[in-house]
Amino acid sequence: MERVQLSARQLFMLAILFEHGSAIVIPLGVDAKQDVWLAILCGMALGSLLFLVYYRLFTYYPTVPFTSYSQQIVGTFFGKGIALVYVLYFLYIAARVLRDFGELLLTFAYPETPLFVLNAVMMLTIMYAAYKGIEVLARAGELFFAFLYLIAVLGFVLVIVVGVIDIHRLQPVLEEGWKRVFKVVFTQTLYVPFGEMIVFTMLFPYVNERKKVKIAGWLAIWLSGINLALTMAMNIAVIGADAVSRSTFPLLNTIQEIRIANFLERLDVLFMIALVIGGFFKISVFFYAGVIGAADLFQIKEHQRLIYPLGLAVLLLSIAIANNFAEHIKEGLNIVTIYMHIPLQVVIPVLLLIIAAIRNRHM
Amino acid sequence: MTIKRWCLFLVVLLIHITILSGCWSKNELTDLAFVIAVGLDKTEDGKYVETFQVVNPGNVAGATQRGGGSGGIPVTLYTATGDNLVEASRKGSKKISRLVYYAHTNLVVIGEELAKEGIMDVFDAIERNPQFRTTATVVVARKQTAEELLSVLTPIDKIPASQIIKTLQMTEKIWGENLDVHAGEIIEALSLTGKEVVMSSFRLEGNKNTGKQQKNVQSIEPYAKLHADELAVFKKGKLIGWISGEDARGVLWVLNKIRQTALSVDWEQKKEAVVYKVMRAKTKVIAQMNKGTPVISVFIEAEGDVGETLVPFDLTNPTQIAKLEEKIEKEIQKEVQKAIQRVQQEKSDIFGFGEVIHRSYPDEWKQMKKTWNERYFPRLQVKVKVDAFVRRTGLRNKSYLK
Amino acid sequence: MLFQWKVSKRKNTINEQSGQAQTVPSGEIDNRLDANIETIRRTTGNSTDVVIRRFMLGKEKNIQAAIIFLSGIVDESMIYQFLLESVVQIDFPSSCLPNEALLYVEQKIAAAGKMRRMKQWNHLFLSLMSGETLLFVDGVSEALSIDTKGGEHRAIEEPSTQLAIRGPREGFTESLGTNIAMIRRRIKNPNLWVEAITIGEVTQTNVSLMYIKGIANDEIVEEVRTRLRRIHIDAILESGYIEQLIEDQTFTTFPTIYHTERPDIVAANLLEGRIAILVEGTPFVLVAPAVFIQFFQAVEDYYARFDIATALRLLRVLIFFLSLIAPALYIALTTFHQEMIPTQLVIAIAAQRESVPFPAFVEALMMEVTFEILREAGVRLPRAIGQAVSIVGALVIGQAAVEAGIVSSTMVIIVSITAIASFATPSFAIAISARLIRFLLMFLATLFGLYGIMIGVIFMTLHLCSLRSFGVPYMSPLAPLIPTNIGDTLFRFPIWALKERPRLINETNMIRQGKQQRPMPPNESKKEGDDH
């Protein structure tokens, strides 16, 4: 572990950037059509319960990351197994998000550029960030948080001013009842982005104000949940539920609707900023967690040593992961959710918590 | 890893990236042909004809910039034929020396024949292409092909496509018989069952051959002129009818698209004696269910001034004004009702009444959905309520007529 | 952990004499006057500015004595009018031994200030070279060093960098004493401590460390002290030498130590708990630790009212980024993202580029380099010729290049905006680093368009966030965010709202002002009463 400290505020901002990450640009949970904002809010509510599980685990073992206390809870052998699985999971998700990011960028602005090059450039930046450590990443997060919020508010105000919002497009609410909403919640929005907060169990030990971890995490989940719901609602109110569900980037279509005085138009750059910054922080947090997890697991003192090999692995994995975008998305929705998100975000943490609670009864 | 090795690694990677990157997605401005308008037609054997109006940048910016402006024409027209739009577009490269670039295409013109055959297939390519903006305006070429409509030089706005777009926007705002419809709205209407497509048409009149030449813009009265024409009504993506004049304006009233317009009412036996200038208007459409049958209520609110009186009229008298307001309300109501009846004859719900019902009564809508245009819409009961306000009377409060 | 810099692992076996040109005679002085004078002559190589004046002391004028000084760096009128005269006029006892004579001189002369007895040659030479006058008496193996520093110095003038419309007009000079005095005059407090260090084996440059005891963080003071002591180099000719030898991070384009020519800025920084390093022979005073935002704080921000100051500061940060990315943005938008430019504009730009034979990157690079050449030429040249250069530059770039169709006029506009923006940044040190990064960003923009720019900006931000200046995070108080200090960053809150000193620099004694400093004009009713 690095000997650095994060404040609760930095944790909060990092979590916000992480949650928004790619979620704000991709068509998140659009199977719920015009009720997607409800699906996101429900995902958020359940997500904060999941976060409570992660937080309770942290309160039992406040000085070590997840990969260490898993060994304390179920013994060295199984614990190491679990830790290894999680390290691989974090790195795999880093590769997945990197692939997402590259694909989005490619479709949107760089049709002729090889995916590998776009991903390599991004990965290089992320490796630099991981090399500099979590403290630097958190500080950069504070700066970009402010910047991104400024951009978001600007975009939001512009969309409202232009008058392309038609609230009626959000109707009828619950056209097909709660069933459709919950289906989306339990297959998508709970895990991405809210369940992904599991990765922060690797970062909690760095936080110097332990009491504030819970509230910082919750605030981050709530704020990003509300923001995401608002953004998706805005997308629907501007371009319609049908177009949103067919679009690769609903937010881009919404931003393209902004036209003021024949000059303030074509503001795709706002979208691009959100995409790159969000992607950067999301992948960075996953990658960093993977790296320090591996360093912790294999008792390597300087995590910097692992950055080069693991970075390269993530980069290559992001290319090798799927043949085309459709396959990639399909994998993400079906295989990853069932075989990775559900066991690793929900089942194992809950089991660990139960065992930890039994073991620490006397406390 | 020591810092030295790290630096070395960075340098090596950067060099690789630099060498490997042949600047793939890079295009210099001088390598692009900015397509400002696209015209779409269909040949008799079912192929698409795509017409590109390409900007000639050197000639647009005018004489201020050195190198251009010396009498050249601002746009050039190319056509290409293909089985589908992508093919036609790529084939266009045979004739154009630069990369055909659609990001600044602000106008899509659809030939009348193609419109009649159906525009369903056209918009997929437009929506899918990341270059293409869904904010592009779409119009139908009335009584001619899109190619014909686009082959004209225009005097005030040098680029004919801009002339069409600006004319459309301005007349929608000032007069309100034409509609500036974006590709995105059309796609939305095509995807919804409770809403059909409606858009404006444009027509080129006059000597079309001379219209293609520089002579056209050197004459005080151009040989060929563009003007906005009737509204085209579509059903399931196929052009089925035209709506013109006051009916067209009635459609815009319902669609909440009227910003300003002018309408005249009779006063003391004199026909069309007082002209009312609408300065602000707002329309709300609400659906209700009355014993299982849907009822649509249209609420219109208009504010405006008196623009012209052809009879002696004391506008200082509030009771007179109230009377006038009443007459105006009736006039608007009549116009809107007539328009709705006219559209109901076409059996195509361009107002989106179906969507309004869908939003308020999703369950009932499921039953009506399939036969909406055929069974329900033509017999739909529509109530129109108008509130008109005369706010000001211009610079005079009484007419000089006695 | 506040201090995290890496200590160099290399163990330096520092030779005390490292960098010395030639050895100064060691040991103590002789008791024969002639021998001593000979030694001095030999050591200084008979330099012509060494003045040796022999005379006789005592009631009977029987004791040989000599004063030795360097003309030019001493106050000669003081030596001749007061020192020499009073030495000769001292009422010596009749049978005065040479030993007692020296004692007498030391006790009786009131005309000079500091006076020291010394024996060691190296001390004597150091005093002599710094402008003191040495008094030798025959038969005594001790000499008297009398402080007669003086000589010609540049007078106090208005600083030539960091001009202000409102604010004090004086700037530092090359004289260390004057500089210290200028700061002293602003902070009349015994807690303003000055420490002297001599650095430079050959130049023996006097360097002073200045801080306010009780406000400055002792740890940081100690750290500055150790870093200064670690310097073993032959010469310190300007404070830039010291800056480069003590900064935290060499491989960065960003300055981590602030330098200024204005005593009011130094005083303000001392009051914030920072430490000033004054170097003899240069008007530029170093201030440490420095943070990023400090380079955007112009001195007038604090003299003008807060709303104006805030607006100007926001403008400055904005133009810093403008000067950073404007050309890169031009390249990215015109070669990658033509769809993001409004139609009218893109056609206008395309029309201009129609006849330009170069790719946008080459065009931009060419113009930027030309501008840098012009700037560099203008800076070094005498003022009169400098104007000629700018006229030629304006004609060549602005007019001819466009007319010849080598560059587009949009590019000229972009370059001009960039240039003006880089001049509008209050600190030259940060403006020049922006220039370097600008070229990097242009390169990235050529490769990857906007994506490249954003990757570059992310890299830059990560780098900035990883910098520290004497343990203080460079981006503080923005990152890590310190809400109480945010009032003096991108904004400048009213003076009465700036209650605390920067937190990461100070740890104790943070409150700057009393509780209710907000101006409270008498309320309305009272005012009416006053009117009567």
PDB file of N, CA, C and O in Angstrom, chain A residues 195-242:
ATOM      1  N   GLY A 195     -23.259  -0.848  -8.429  1.00  0.00           N
ATOM      2  CA  GLY A 195     -22.589  -1.966  -7.797  1.00  0.00           C
ATOM      3  C   GLY A 195     -21.079  -1.922  -7.982  1.00  0.00           C
ATOM      4  O   GLY A 195     -20.329  -2.508  -7.203  1.00  0.00           O
ATOM      5  N   GLU A 196     -20.664  -1.189  -8.990  1.00  0.00           N
ATOM      6  CA  GLU A 196     -19.228  -1.118  -9.243  1.00  0.00           C
ATOM      7  C   GLU A 196     -18.472  -0.390  -8.142  1.00  0.00           C
ATOM      8  O   GLU A 196     -17.246  -0.392  -8.130  1.00  0.00           O
ATOM      9  N   MET A 197     -19.220   0.182  -7.215  1.00  0.00           N
ATOM     10  CA  MET A 197     -18.568   0.822  -6.069  1.00  0.00           C
ATOM     11  C   MET A 197     -17.745  -0.187  -5.265  1.00  0.00           C
ATOM     12  O   MET A 197     -16.976   0.205  -4.396  1.00  0.00           O
ATOM     13  N   ILE A 198     -17.904  -1.471  -5.539  1.00  0.00           N
ATOM     14  CA  ILE A 198     -17.109  -2.497  -4.859  1.00  0.00           C
ATOM     15  C   ILE A 198     -15.621  -2.189  -4.981  1.00  0.00           C
ATOM     16  O   ILE A 198     -14.826  -2.471  -4.080  1.00  0.00           O
ATOM     17  N   VAL A 199     -15.265  -1.544  -6.087  1.00  0.00           N
ATOM     18  CA  VAL A 199     -13.847  -1.264  -6.310  1.00  0.00           C
ATOM     19  C   VAL A 199     -13.306  -0.295  -5.257  1.00  0.00           C
ATOM     20  O   VAL A 199     -12.121  -0.282  -4.946  1.00  0.00           O
ATOM     21  N   PHE A 200     -14.190   0.485  -4.658  1.00  0.00           N
ATOM     22  CA  PHE A 200     -13.718   1.442  -3.657  1.00  0.00           C
ATOM     23  C   PHE A 200     -13.337   0.762  -2.343  1.00  0.00           C
ATOM     24  O   PHE A 200     -12.705   1.395  -1.501  1.00  0.00           O
ATOM     25  N   THR A 201     -13.708  -0.527  -2.179  1.00  0.00           N
ATOM     26  CA  THR A 201     -13.238  -1.214  -0.974  1.00  0.00           C
ATOM     27  C   THR A 201     -11.719  -1.297  -0.971  1.00  0.00           C
ATOM     28  O   THR A 201     -11.109  -1.506   0.072  1.00  0.00           O
ATOM     29  N   MET A 202     -11.116  -1.134  -2.148  1.00  0.00           N
ATOM     30  CA  MET A 202      -9.658  -1.113  -2.215  1.00  0.00           C
ATOM     31  C   MET A 202      -9.099   0.239  -1.775  1.00  0.00           C
ATOM     32  O   MET A 202      -7.926   0.360  -1.457  1.00  0.00           O
ATOM     33  N   LEU A 203      -9.924   1.260  -1.835  1.00  0.00           N
ATOM     34  CA  LEU A 203      -9.429   2.610  -1.566  1.00  0.00           C
ATOM     35  C   LEU A 203      -9.791   3.118  -0.173  1.00  0.00           C
ATOM     36  O   LEU A 203      -9.182   4.057   0.319  1.00  0.00           O
ATOM     37  N   PHE A 204     -10.794   2.501   0.442  1.00  0.00           N
ATOM     38  CA  PHE A 204     -11.234   2.996   1.756  1.00  0.00           C
ATOM     39  C   PHE A 204     -10.087   3.131   2.754  1.00  0.00           C
ATOM     40  O   PHE A 204     -10.041   4.106   3.496  1.00  0.00           O
ATOM     41  N   PRO A 205      -9.163   2.167   2.841  1.00  0.00           N
ATOM     42  CA  PRO A 205      -8.129   2.296   3.873  1.00  0.00           C
ATOM     43  C   PRO A 205      -7.286   3.569   3.745  1.00  0.00           C
ATOM     44  O   PRO A 205      -6.654   3.975   4.708  1.00  0.00           O
ATOM     45  N   TYR A 206      -7.284   4.178   2.586  1.00  0.00           N
ATOM     46  CA  TYR A 206      -6.494   5.402   2.427  1.00  0.00           C
ATOM     47  C   TYR A 206      -7.168   6.613   3.047  1.00  0.00           C
ATOM     48  O   TYR A 206      -6.546   7.642   3.232  1.00  0.00           O
ATOM     49  N   VAL A 207      -8.452   6.494   3.275  1.00  0.00           N
ATOM     50  CA  VAL A 207      -9.195   7.680   3.695  1.00  0.00           C
ATOM     51  C   VAL A 207      -8.868   7.994   5.152  1.00  0.00           C
ATOM     52  O   VAL A 207      -8.882   7.115   6.014  1.00  0.00           O
ATOM     53  N   ASN A 208      -8.554   9.258   5.416  1.00  0.00           N
ATOM     54  CA  ASN A 208      -8.126   9.600   6.770  1.00  0.00           C
ATOM     55  C   ASN A 208      -9.289   9.923   7.695  1.00  0.00           C
ATOM     56  O   ASN A 208      -9.118   9.970   8.898  1.00  0.00           O
ATOM     57  N   GLU A 209     -10.460  10.155   7.139  1.00  0.00           N
ATOM     58  CA  GLU A 209     -11.606  10.400   8.028  1.00  0.00           C
ATOM     59  C   GLU A 209     -12.548   9.220   7.885  1.00  0.00           C
ATOM     60  O   GLU A 209     -13.425   9.207   7.038  1.00  0.00           O
ATOM     61  N   ARG A 210     -12.337   8.200   8.718  1.00  0.00           N
ATOM     62  CA  ARG A 210     -13.069   6.951   8.528  1.00  0.00           C
ATOM     63  C   ARG A 210     -14.559   7.109   8.735  1.00  0.00           C
ATOM     64  O   ARG A 210     -15.363   6.457   8.096  1.00  0.00           O
ATOM     65  N   LYS A 211     -14.915   8.004   9.647  1.00  0.00           N
ATOM     66  CA  LYS A 211     -16.342   8.134   9.965  1.00  0.00           C
ATOM     67  C   LYS A 211     -17.128   8.698   8.788  1.00  0.00           C
ATOM     68  O   LYS A 211     -18.325   8.502   8.677  1.00  0.00           O
ATOM     69  N   LYS A 212     -16.420   9.440   7.933  1.00  0.00           N
ATOM     70  CA  LYS A 212     -17.147  10.094   6.855  1.00  0.00           C
ATOM     71  C   LYS A 212     -17.240   9.245   5.594  1.00  0.00           C
ATOM     72  O   LYS A 212     -17.838   9.671   4.614  1.00  0.00           O
ATOM     73  N   VAL A 213     -16.625   8.071   5.609  1.00  0.00           N
ATOM     74  CA  VAL A 213     -16.603   7.249   4.401  1.00  0.00           C
ATOM     75  C   VAL A 213     -18.019   6.912   3.946  1.00  0.00           C
ATOM     76  O   VAL A 213     -18.369   7.034   2.777  1.00  0.00           O
ATOM     77  N   LYS A 214     -18.852   6.538   4.913  1.00  0.00           N
ATOM     78  CA  LYS A 214     -20.201   6.114   4.552  1.00  0.00           C
ATOM     79  C   LYS A 214     -20.969   7.245   3.884  1.00  0.00           C
ATOM     80  O   LYS A 214     -21.523   7.067   2.807  1.00  0.00           O
ATOM     81  N   ILE A 215     -20.922   8.385   4.541  1.00  0.00           N
ATOM     82  CA  ILE A 215     -21.725   9.486   4.013  1.00  0.00           C
ATOM     83  C   ILE A 215     -21.153   9.962   2.673  1.00  0.00           C
ATOM     84  O   ILE A 215     -21.900  10.284   1.749  1.00  0.00           O
ATOM     85  N   ALA A 216     -19.830   9.931   2.550  1.00  0.00           N
ATOM     86  CA  ALA A 216     -19.227  10.346   1.280  1.00  0.00           C
ATOM     87  C   ALA A 216     -19.658   9.409   0.158  1.00  0.00           C
ATOM     88  O   ALA A 216     -20.051   9.850  -0.925  1.00  0.00           O
ATOM     89  N   GLY A 217     -19.620   8.106   0.450  1.00  0.00           N
ATOM     90  CA  GLY A 217     -20.018   7.141  -0.566  1.00  0.00           C
ATOM     91  C   GLY A 217     -21.485   7.273  -0.925  1.00  0.00           C
ATOM     92  O   GLY A 217     -21.849   7.284  -2.100  1.00  0.00           O
ATOM     93  N   TRP A 218     -22.292   7.423   0.088  1.00  0.00           N
ATOM     94  CA  TRP A 218     -23.729   7.552  -0.176  1.00  0.00           C
ATOM     95  C   TRP A 218     -24.044   8.800  -0.972  1.00  0.00           C
ATOM     96  O   TRP A 218     -24.791   8.771  -1.940  1.00  0.00           O
ATOM     97  N   LEU A 219     -23.437   9.896  -0.540  1.00  0.00           N
ATOM     98  CA  LEU A 219     -23.688  11.148  -1.266  1.00  0.00           C
ATOM     99  C   LEU A 219     -23.282  11.004  -2.726  1.00  0.00           C
ATOM    100  O   LEU A 219     -23.987  11.459  -3.628  1.00  0.00           O
ATOM    101  N   ALA A 220     -22.145  10.348  -2.936  1.00  0.00           N
ATOM    102  CA  ALA A 220     -21.680  10.170  -4.315  1.00  0.00           C
ATOM    103  C   ALA A 220     -22.687   9.343  -5.101  1.00  0.00           C
ATOM    104  O   ALA A 220     -23.039   9.672  -6.233  1.00  0.00           O
ATOM    105  N   ILE A 221     -23.170   8.261  -4.483  1.00  0.00           N
ATOM    106  CA  ILE A 221     -24.129   7.407  -5.188  1.00  0.00           C
ATOM    107  C   ILE A 221     -25.415   8.173  -5.475  1.00  0.00           C
ATOM    108  O   ILE A 221     -25.945   8.155  -6.588  1.00  0.00           O
ATOM    109  N   TRP A 222     -25.876   8.908  -4.464  1.00  0.00           N
ATOM    110  CA  TRP A 222     -27.149   9.625  -4.661  1.00  0.00           C
ATOM    111  C   TRP A 222     -27.003  10.711  -5.703  1.00  0.00           C
ATOM    112  O   TRP A 222     -27.814  10.829  -6.613  1.00  0.00           O
ATOM    113  N   LEU A 223     -25.967  11.485  -5.554  1.00  0.00           N
ATOM    114  CA  LEU A 223     -25.811  12.606  -6.484  1.00  0.00           C
ATOM    115  C   LEU A 223     -25.644  12.093  -7.908  1.00  0.00           C
ATOM    116  O   LEU A 223     -26.290  12.592  -8.839  1.00  0.00           O
ATOM    117  N   SER A 224     -24.803  11.055  -8.075  1.00  0.00           N
ATOM    118  CA  SER A 224     -24.608  10.585  -9.444  1.00  0.00           C
ATOM    119  C   SER A 224     -25.876   9.903  -9.940  1.00  0.00           C
ATOM    120  O   SER A 224     -26.217  10.024 -11.118  1.00  0.00           O
ATOM    121  N   GLY A 225     -26.594   9.214  -9.044  1.00  0.00           N
ATOM    122  CA  GLY A 225     -27.854   8.605  -9.458  1.00  0.00           C
ATOM    123  C   GLY A 225     -28.833   9.652  -9.954  1.00  0.00           C
ATOM    124  O   GLY A 225     -29.447   9.503 -11.017  1.00  0.00           O
ATOM    125  N   ILE A 226     -28.942  10.735  -9.203  1.00  0.00           N
ATOM    126  CA  ILE A 226     -29.872  11.788  -9.602  1.00  0.00           C
ATOM    127  C   ILE A 226     -29.417  12.421 -10.915  1.00  0.00           C
ATOM    128  O   ILE A 226     -30.212  12.649 -11.826  1.00  0.00           O
ATOM    129  N   ASN A 227     -28.120  12.660 -11.008  1.00  0.00           N
ATOM    130  CA  ASN A 227     -27.609  13.253 -12.246  1.00  0.00           C
ATOM    131  C   ASN A 227     -27.862  12.363 -13.448  1.00  0.00           C
ATOM    132  O   ASN A 227     -28.277  12.841 -14.508  1.00  0.00           O
ATOM    133  N   LEU A 228     -27.585  11.085 -13.276  1.00  0.00           N
ATOM    134  CA  LEU A 228     -27.780  10.165 -14.401  1.00  0.00           C
ATOM    135  C   LEU A 228     -29.250  10.091 -14.785  1.00  0.00           C
ATOM    136  O   LEU A 228     -29.592  10.123 -15.967  1.00  0.00           O
ATOM    137  N   ALA A 229     -30.118  10.008 -13.767  1.00  0.00           N
ATOM    138  CA  ALA A 229     -31.556   9.940 -14.044  1.00  0.00           C
ATOM    139  C   ALA A 229     -32.009  11.200 -14.773  1.00  0.00           C
ATOM    140  O   ALA A 229     -32.753  11.141 -15.753  1.00  0.00           O
ATOM    141  N   LEU A 230     -31.495  12.322 -14.302  1.00  0.00           N
ATOM    142  CA  LEU A 230     -31.856  13.601 -14.912  1.00  0.00           C
ATOM    143  C   LEU A 230     -31.380  13.663 -16.361  1.00  0.00           C
ATOM    144  O   LEU A 230     -32.117  14.099 -17.254  1.00  0.00           O
ATOM    145  N   THR A 231     -30.161  13.189 -16.563  1.00  0.00           N
ATOM    146  CA  THR A 231     -29.604  13.237 -17.916  1.00  0.00           C
ATOM    147  C   THR A 231     -30.410  12.356 -18.854  1.00  0.00           C
ATOM    148  O   THR A 231     -30.739  12.755 -19.977  1.00  0.00           O
ATOM    149  N   MET A 232     -30.727  11.132 -18.385  1.00  0.00           N
ATOM    150  CA  MET A 232     -31.477  10.241 -19.254  1.00  0.00           C
ATOM    151  C   MET A 232     -32.872  10.798 -19.502  1.00  0.00           C
ATOM    152  O   MET A 232     -33.392  10.706 -20.615  1.00  0.00           O
ATOM    153  N   ALA A 233     -33.472  11.368 -18.459  1.00  0.00           N
ATOM    154  CA  ALA A 233     -34.797  11.971 -18.646  1.00  0.00           C
ATOM    155  C   ALA A 233     -34.718  13.096 -19.669  1.00  0.00           C
ATOM    156  O   ALA A 233     -35.587  13.238 -20.535  1.00  0.00           O
ATOM    157  N   MET A 234     -33.638  13.868 -19.579  1.00  0.00           N
ATOM    158  CA  MET A 234     -33.462  14.964 -20.531  1.00  0.00           C
ATOM    159  C   MET A 234     -33.317  14.405 -21.947  1.00  0.00           C
ATOM    160  O   MET A 234     -33.936  14.915 -22.892  1.00  0.00           O
ATOM    161  N   ASN A 235     -32.522  13.358 -22.076  1.00  0.00           N
ATOM    162  CA  ASN A 235     -32.347  12.761 -23.406  1.00  0.00           C
ATOM    163  C   ASN A 235     -33.686  12.363 -23.994  1.00  0.00           C
ATOM    164  O   ASN A 235     -33.967  12.608 -25.165  1.00  0.00           O
ATOM    165  N   ILE A 236     -34.509  11.728 -23.152  1.00  0.00           N
ATOM    166  CA  ILE A 236     -35.802  11.265 -23.650  1.00  0.00           C
ATOM    167  C   ILE A 236     -36.694  12.440 -23.990  1.00  0.00           C
ATOM    168  O   ILE A 236     -37.349  12.472 -25.026  1.00  0.00           O
ATOM    169  N   ALA A 237     -36.688  13.451 -23.119  1.00  0.00           N
ATOM    170  CA  ALA A 237     -37.547  14.608 -23.363  1.00  0.00           C
ATOM    171  C   ALA A 237     -37.116  15.365 -24.606  1.00  0.00           C
ATOM    172  O   ALA A 237     -37.886  16.114 -25.183  1.00  0.00           O
ATOM    173  N   VAL A 238     -35.873  15.204 -25.018  1.00  0.00           N
ATOM    174  CA  VAL A 238     -35.415  15.933 -26.202  1.00  0.00           C
ATOM    175  C   VAL A 238     -35.576  15.101 -27.464  1.00  0.00           C
ATOM    176  O   VAL A 238     -36.107  15.579 -28.465  1.00  0.00           O
ATOM    177  N   ILE A 239     -35.093  13.853 -27.444  1.00  0.00           N
ATOM    178  CA  ILE A 239     -35.138  13.108 -28.707  1.00  0.00           C
ATOM    179  C   ILE A 239     -36.139  11.968 -28.702  1.00  0.00           C
ATOM    180  O   ILE A 239     -36.289  11.285 -29.712  1.00  0.00           O
ATOM    181  N   GLY A 240     -36.817  11.758 -27.589  1.00  0.00           N
ATOM    182  CA  GLY A 240     -37.859  10.723 -27.586  1.00  0.00           C
ATOM    183  C   GLY A 240     -37.316   9.366 -27.162  1.00  0.00           C
ATOM    184  O   GLY A 240     -36.171   9.022 -27.437  1.00  0.00           O
ATOM    185  N   ALA A 241     -38.171   8.587 -26.488  1.00  0.00           N
ATOM    186  CA  ALA A 241     -37.739   7.315 -25.923  1.00  0.00           C
ATOM    187  C   ALA A 241     -37.282   6.346 -27.005  1.00  0.00           C
ATOM    188  O   ALA A 241     -36.305   5.616 -26.827  1.00  0.00           O
ATOM    189  N   ASP A 242     -37.949   6.383 -28.122  1.00  0.00           N
ATOM    190  CA  ASP A 242     -37.611   5.430 -29.179  1.00  0.00           C
ATOM    191  C   ASP A 242     -36.208   5.707 -29.709  1.00  0.00           C
ATOM    192  O   ASP A 242     -35.388   4.807 -29.830  1.00  0.00           O
TER     193      ASP A 242
END
